[in-house]
mmCIF file of C-alpha atoms in Angstrom:
data_model
loop_
_atom_site.group_PDB
_atom_site.id
_atom_site.type_symbol
_atom_site.label_atom_id
_atom_site.label_comp_id
_atom_site.label_asym_id
_atom_site.label_seq_id
_atom_site.Cartn_x
_atom_site.Cartn_y
_atom_site.Cartn_z
ATOM 1 C CA ALA A 4 47.833 -86.785 48.101
ATOM 2 C CA ARG A 5 48.745 -85.894 44.507
ATOM 3 C CA ALA A 6 45.176 -86.490 43.348
ATOM 4 C CA CYS A 7 43.871 -84.210 46.120
ATOM 5 C CA ILE A 8 46.336 -81.479 45.180
ATOM 6 C CA PHE A 9 45.372 -81.819 41.527
ATOM 7 C CA GLY A 10 41.619 -81.912 42.187
ATOM 8 C CA GLY A 11 41.415 -79.129 44.745
ATOM 9 C CA GLY A 12 44.275 -76.865 43.770
ATOM 10 C CA ILE A 13 44.471 -77.200 40.001
ATOM 11 C CA HIS A 14 41.361 -78.763 38.438
ATOM 12 C CA ALA A 15 38.580 -77.128 40.482
ATOM 13 C CA PRO A 16 39.614 -73.486 39.869
ATOM 14 C CA ILE A 17 40.206 -74.100 36.168
ATOM 15 C CA ALA A 18 36.928 -76.014 35.864
ATOM 16 C CA HIS A 19 35.113 -73.033 37.375
ATOM 17 C CA VAL A 20 36.459 -70.814 34.586
ATOM 18 C CA HIS A 21 35.604 -73.494 32.000
ATOM 19 C CA TYR A 22 31.966 -73.796 33.095
ATOM 20 C CA ASN A 23 31.491 -70.027 33.093
ATOM 21 C CA PHE A 24 32.963 -69.871 29.587
ATOM 22 C CA LEU A 25 30.890 -72.830 28.363
ATOM 23 C CA GLU A 26 27.681 -71.248 29.631
ATOM 24 C CA SER A 27 28.490 -67.881 28.038
ATOM 25 C CA LEU A 28 29.349 -69.621 24.769
ATOM 26 C CA THR A 29 26.044 -71.505 24.861
ATOM 27 C CA VAL A 30 24.171 -68.224 25.322
ATOM 28 C CA ARG A 31 26.184 -66.486 22.573
ATOM 29 C CA VAL A 32 25.398 -69.131 19.960
ATOM 30 C CA ASN A 33 21.781 -69.188 21.140
ATOM 31 C CA ALA A 34 21.716 -72.991 21.472
ATOM 32 C CA LEU A 35 18.077 -72.808 22.621
ATOM 33 C CA LYS A 36 17.056 -72.200 18.995
ATOM 34 C CA TRP A 37 17.980 -75.850 18.332
ATOM 35 C CA GLY A 38 15.185 -77.099 20.580
ATOM 36 C CA ALA A 39 14.870 -78.346 24.135
ATOM 37 C CA TYR A 40 17.999 -80.468 23.903
ATOM 38 C CA GLY A 41 20.053 -77.878 21.999
ATOM 39 C CA PRO A 42 21.999 -76.472 24.973
ATOM 40 C CA THR A 43 22.583 -79.964 26.406
ATOM 41 C CA VAL A 44 23.958 -81.377 23.168
ATOM 42 C CA PHE A 45 25.942 -78.226 22.373
ATOM 43 C CA LYS A 46 27.625 -78.151 25.788
ATOM 44 C CA THR A 47 28.419 -81.860 25.700
ATOM 45 C CA ILE A 48 29.948 -81.693 22.218
ATOM 46 C CA MET A 49 31.974 -78.586 23.027
ATOM 47 C CA GLU A 50 33.217 -80.022 26.285
ATOM 48 C CA GLN A 51 33.963 -83.567 25.177
ATOM 49 C CA PHE A 52 35.199 -83.129 21.629
ATOM 50 C CA VAL A 53 36.294 -79.548 21.023
ATOM 51 C CA TYR A 54 38.512 -78.404 23.863
ATOM 52 C CA TRP A 55 37.877 -79.220 27.530
ATOM 53 C CA SER A 56 38.375 -82.979 27.773
ATOM 54 C CA TRP A 57 41.606 -82.868 25.774
ATOM 55 C CA PHE A 58 42.970 -80.089 27.949
ATOM 56 C CA SER A 59 41.840 -81.490 31.303
ATOM 57 C CA ASN A 60 43.142 -85.011 30.636
ATOM 58 C CA ALA A 61 46.482 -83.768 29.341
ATOM 59 C CA LEU A 62 46.691 -81.489 32.383
ATOM 60 C CA TYR A 63 45.937 -84.416 34.713
ATOM 61 C CA HIS A 64 48.668 -86.645 33.289
ATOM 62 C CA ALA A 65 51.175 -83.774 33.088
ATOM 63 C CA ALA A 66 50.468 -82.604 36.650
ATOM 64 C CA MET A 67 50.675 -86.150 38.027
ATOM 65 C CA GLY A 68 53.966 -86.667 36.198
ATOM 66 C CA ALA A 69 55.385 -83.377 37.433
ATOM 67 C CA MET A 70 54.383 -84.172 41.019
ATOM 68 C CA GLN A 71 56.081 -87.562 40.655
ATOM 69 C CA GLY A 72 59.299 -85.875 39.572
ATOM 70 C CA TYR A 73 59.106 -86.674 35.854
ATOM 71 C CA THR A 74 61.188 -84.679 33.439
ATOM 72 C CA LEU A 75 59.460 -82.787 30.633
ATOM 73 C CA GLU A 76 60.473 -85.558 28.227
ATOM 74 C CA MET A 77 59.000 -88.215 30.527
ATOM 75 C CA VAL A 78 55.736 -86.255 30.825
ATOM 76 C CA SER A 79 55.583 -85.944 27.042
ATOM 77 C CA THR A 80 56.144 -89.686 26.654
ATOM 78 C CA ARG A 81 53.441 -90.418 29.235
ATOM 79 C CA LEU A 82 50.986 -88.180 27.379
ATOM 80 C CA ASN A 83 51.763 -89.909 24.093
ATOM 81 C CA ASP A 84 51.305 -93.302 25.722
ATOM 82 C CA VAL A 85 48.045 -92.765 27.627
ATOM 83 C CA LEU A 86 46.122 -89.731 26.356
ATOM 84 C CA TRP A 87 44.153 -91.498 23.610
ATOM 85 C CA ASP A 88 43.120 -94.349 25.943
ATOM 86 C CA THR A 89 42.175 -91.777 28.579
ATOM 87 C CA MET A 90 40.042 -89.925 26.050
ATOM 88 C CA LYS A 91 38.142 -93.063 25.049
ATOM 89 C CA ALA A 92 37.481 -93.879 28.702
ATOM 90 C CA GLN A 93 36.464 -90.268 29.329
ATOM 91 C CA TRP A 94 33.878 -90.338 26.572
ATOM 92 C CA ALA A 95 32.372 -93.573 27.890
ATOM 93 C CA PHE A 96 32.167 -92.160 31.417
ATOM 94 C CA TRP A 97 31.540 -88.431 31.016
ATOM 95 C CA ILE A 98 29.210 -88.165 28.021
ATOM 96 C CA PRO A 99 26.289 -89.835 29.851
ATOM 97 C CA VAL A 100 27.110 -87.922 33.056
ATOM 98 C CA GLN A 101 27.188 -84.585 31.255
ATOM 99 C CA LEU A 102 24.072 -85.205 29.175
ATOM 100 C CA ILE A 103 22.164 -85.790 32.412
ATOM 101 C CA ASN A 104 23.943 -82.944 34.220
ATOM 102 C CA PHE A 105 23.411 -80.362 31.478
ATOM 103 C CA LYS A 106 19.763 -81.352 30.967
ATOM 104 C CA PHE A 107 18.533 -81.640 34.552
ATOM 105 C CA THR A 108 20.895 -79.679 36.807
ATOM 106 C CA PRO A 109 20.517 -75.896 37.155
ATOM 107 C CA VAL A 110 23.525 -74.073 35.683
ATOM 108 C CA ARG A 111 24.647 -72.786 39.074
ATOM 109 C CA HIS A 112 25.007 -76.392 40.343
ATOM 110 C CA GLN A 113 26.516 -78.082 37.272
ATOM 111 C CA LEU A 114 30.096 -77.612 38.441
ATOM 112 C CA ASN A 115 29.183 -79.149 41.814
ATOM 113 C CA VAL A 116 27.891 -82.274 40.064
ATOM 114 C CA VAL A 117 31.105 -82.458 38.069
ATOM 115 C CA LEU A 118 33.356 -81.968 41.093
ATOM 116 C CA VAL A 119 31.617 -84.750 43.034
ATOM 117 C CA THR A 120 31.652 -87.065 40.028
ATOM 118 C CA SER A 121 35.311 -86.189 39.430
ATOM 119 C CA VAL A 122 36.230 -88.039 42.614
ATOM 120 C CA VAL A 123 35.133 -91.280 40.935
ATOM 121 C CA TRP A 124 36.806 -90.302 37.656
ATOM 122 C CA THR A 125 40.114 -89.414 39.327
ATOM 123 C CA ALA A 126 40.084 -92.673 41.293
ATOM 124 C CA PHE A 127 39.566 -94.500 37.996
ATOM 125 C CA LEU A 128 42.454 -92.617 36.372
ATOM 126 C CA SER A 129 44.735 -93.408 39.298
ATOM 127 C CA PHE A 130 43.823 -97.091 39.032
ATOM 128 C CA ALA A 131 43.810 -97.385 35.230
ATOM 129 C CA PHE A 132 46.899 -95.267 34.530
ATOM 130 C CA PRO A 133 49.279 -95.682 37.480
ATOM 131 C CA SER A 134 52.733 -94.206 37.338
ATOM 132 C CA PRO A 135 55.455 -96.672 36.346
ATOM 133 C CA ALA A 136 56.808 -96.501 39.896
ATOM 134 C CA GLU A 137 53.419 -97.579 41.255
ATOM 135 C CA SER A 138 52.945 -100.509 38.902
ATOM 136 C CA LEU A 139 55.026 -103.591 38.329
ATOM 137 C CA THR A 140 57.514 -103.405 35.529
ATOM 138 C CA GLU A 141 57.283 -105.950 32.737
ATOM 139 C CA ALA A 142 60.393 -107.673 34.074
ATOM 140 C CA GLU A 143 58.698 -108.050 37.474
ATOM 141 C CA GLU A 144 55.373 -109.180 36.008
ATOM 142 C CA LYS A 145 56.708 -112.155 34.021
ATOM 143 C CA PRO A 146 58.364 -113.968 36.942
ATOM 144 C CA ALA A 147 55.350 -113.277 39.152
ATOM 145 C CA ALA A 148 52.971 -114.566 36.498
ATOM 146 C CA ALA A 149 55.166 -117.615 35.887
ATOM 147 C CA ALA A 150 55.322 -118.387 39.623
ATOM 148 C CA THR A 151 51.544 -118.064 39.934
ATOM 149 C CA ALA A 152 50.989 -120.296 36.917
ATOM 150 C CA ALA A 153 53.420 -122.894 38.289
ATOM 151 C CA ALA A 154 51.724 -122.818 41.689
ATOM 152 C CA VAL A 155 48.298 -123.281 40.105
ATOM 153 C CA ALA A 156 49.579 -126.097 37.870
ATOM 154 C CA THR A 157 51.118 -127.985 40.790
ATOM 155 C CA GLY A 158 48.356 -127.176 43.231
ATOM 156 C CA VAL A 159 50.803 -125.470 45.596
ATOM 157 C CA GLU A 160 49.610 -122.301 47.274
ATOM 158 C CA LYS A 161 51.974 -119.544 48.179
ATOM 159 C CA ARG A 162 51.622 -118.833 51.897
#
């Protein structure tokens, strides 16, 4: 439910503004003068390294934390803990997607491609960076791992 609220109520409207701005910026700097791939490369660099990916990923983690009842300090700690790893994953996932999107998709449909692809990305974020309440704590993991290892070593299955 939180991911749906974030995607539909927060991310989509802001992304609409972002893509309008990115297109106007591309026109203003006349990225076409850099050749056939100029606008594609310019948009991808601006989006992934200059401003959008940093903002959108920080917004995702902050919004998820706020919806989970985190304090401002807890949200800040979460951002410090996961933002860099999120960024590296984002670049691996989104750079190829956006190079293809910006090169082959008409401008009026680029946001649609992103919104559909964002479903996969948000599912990945939810899986890769669960809230502490949704994942086992370290204290819970060690006994569980030890019990599994003991069961494997003795050939006893847990039923």
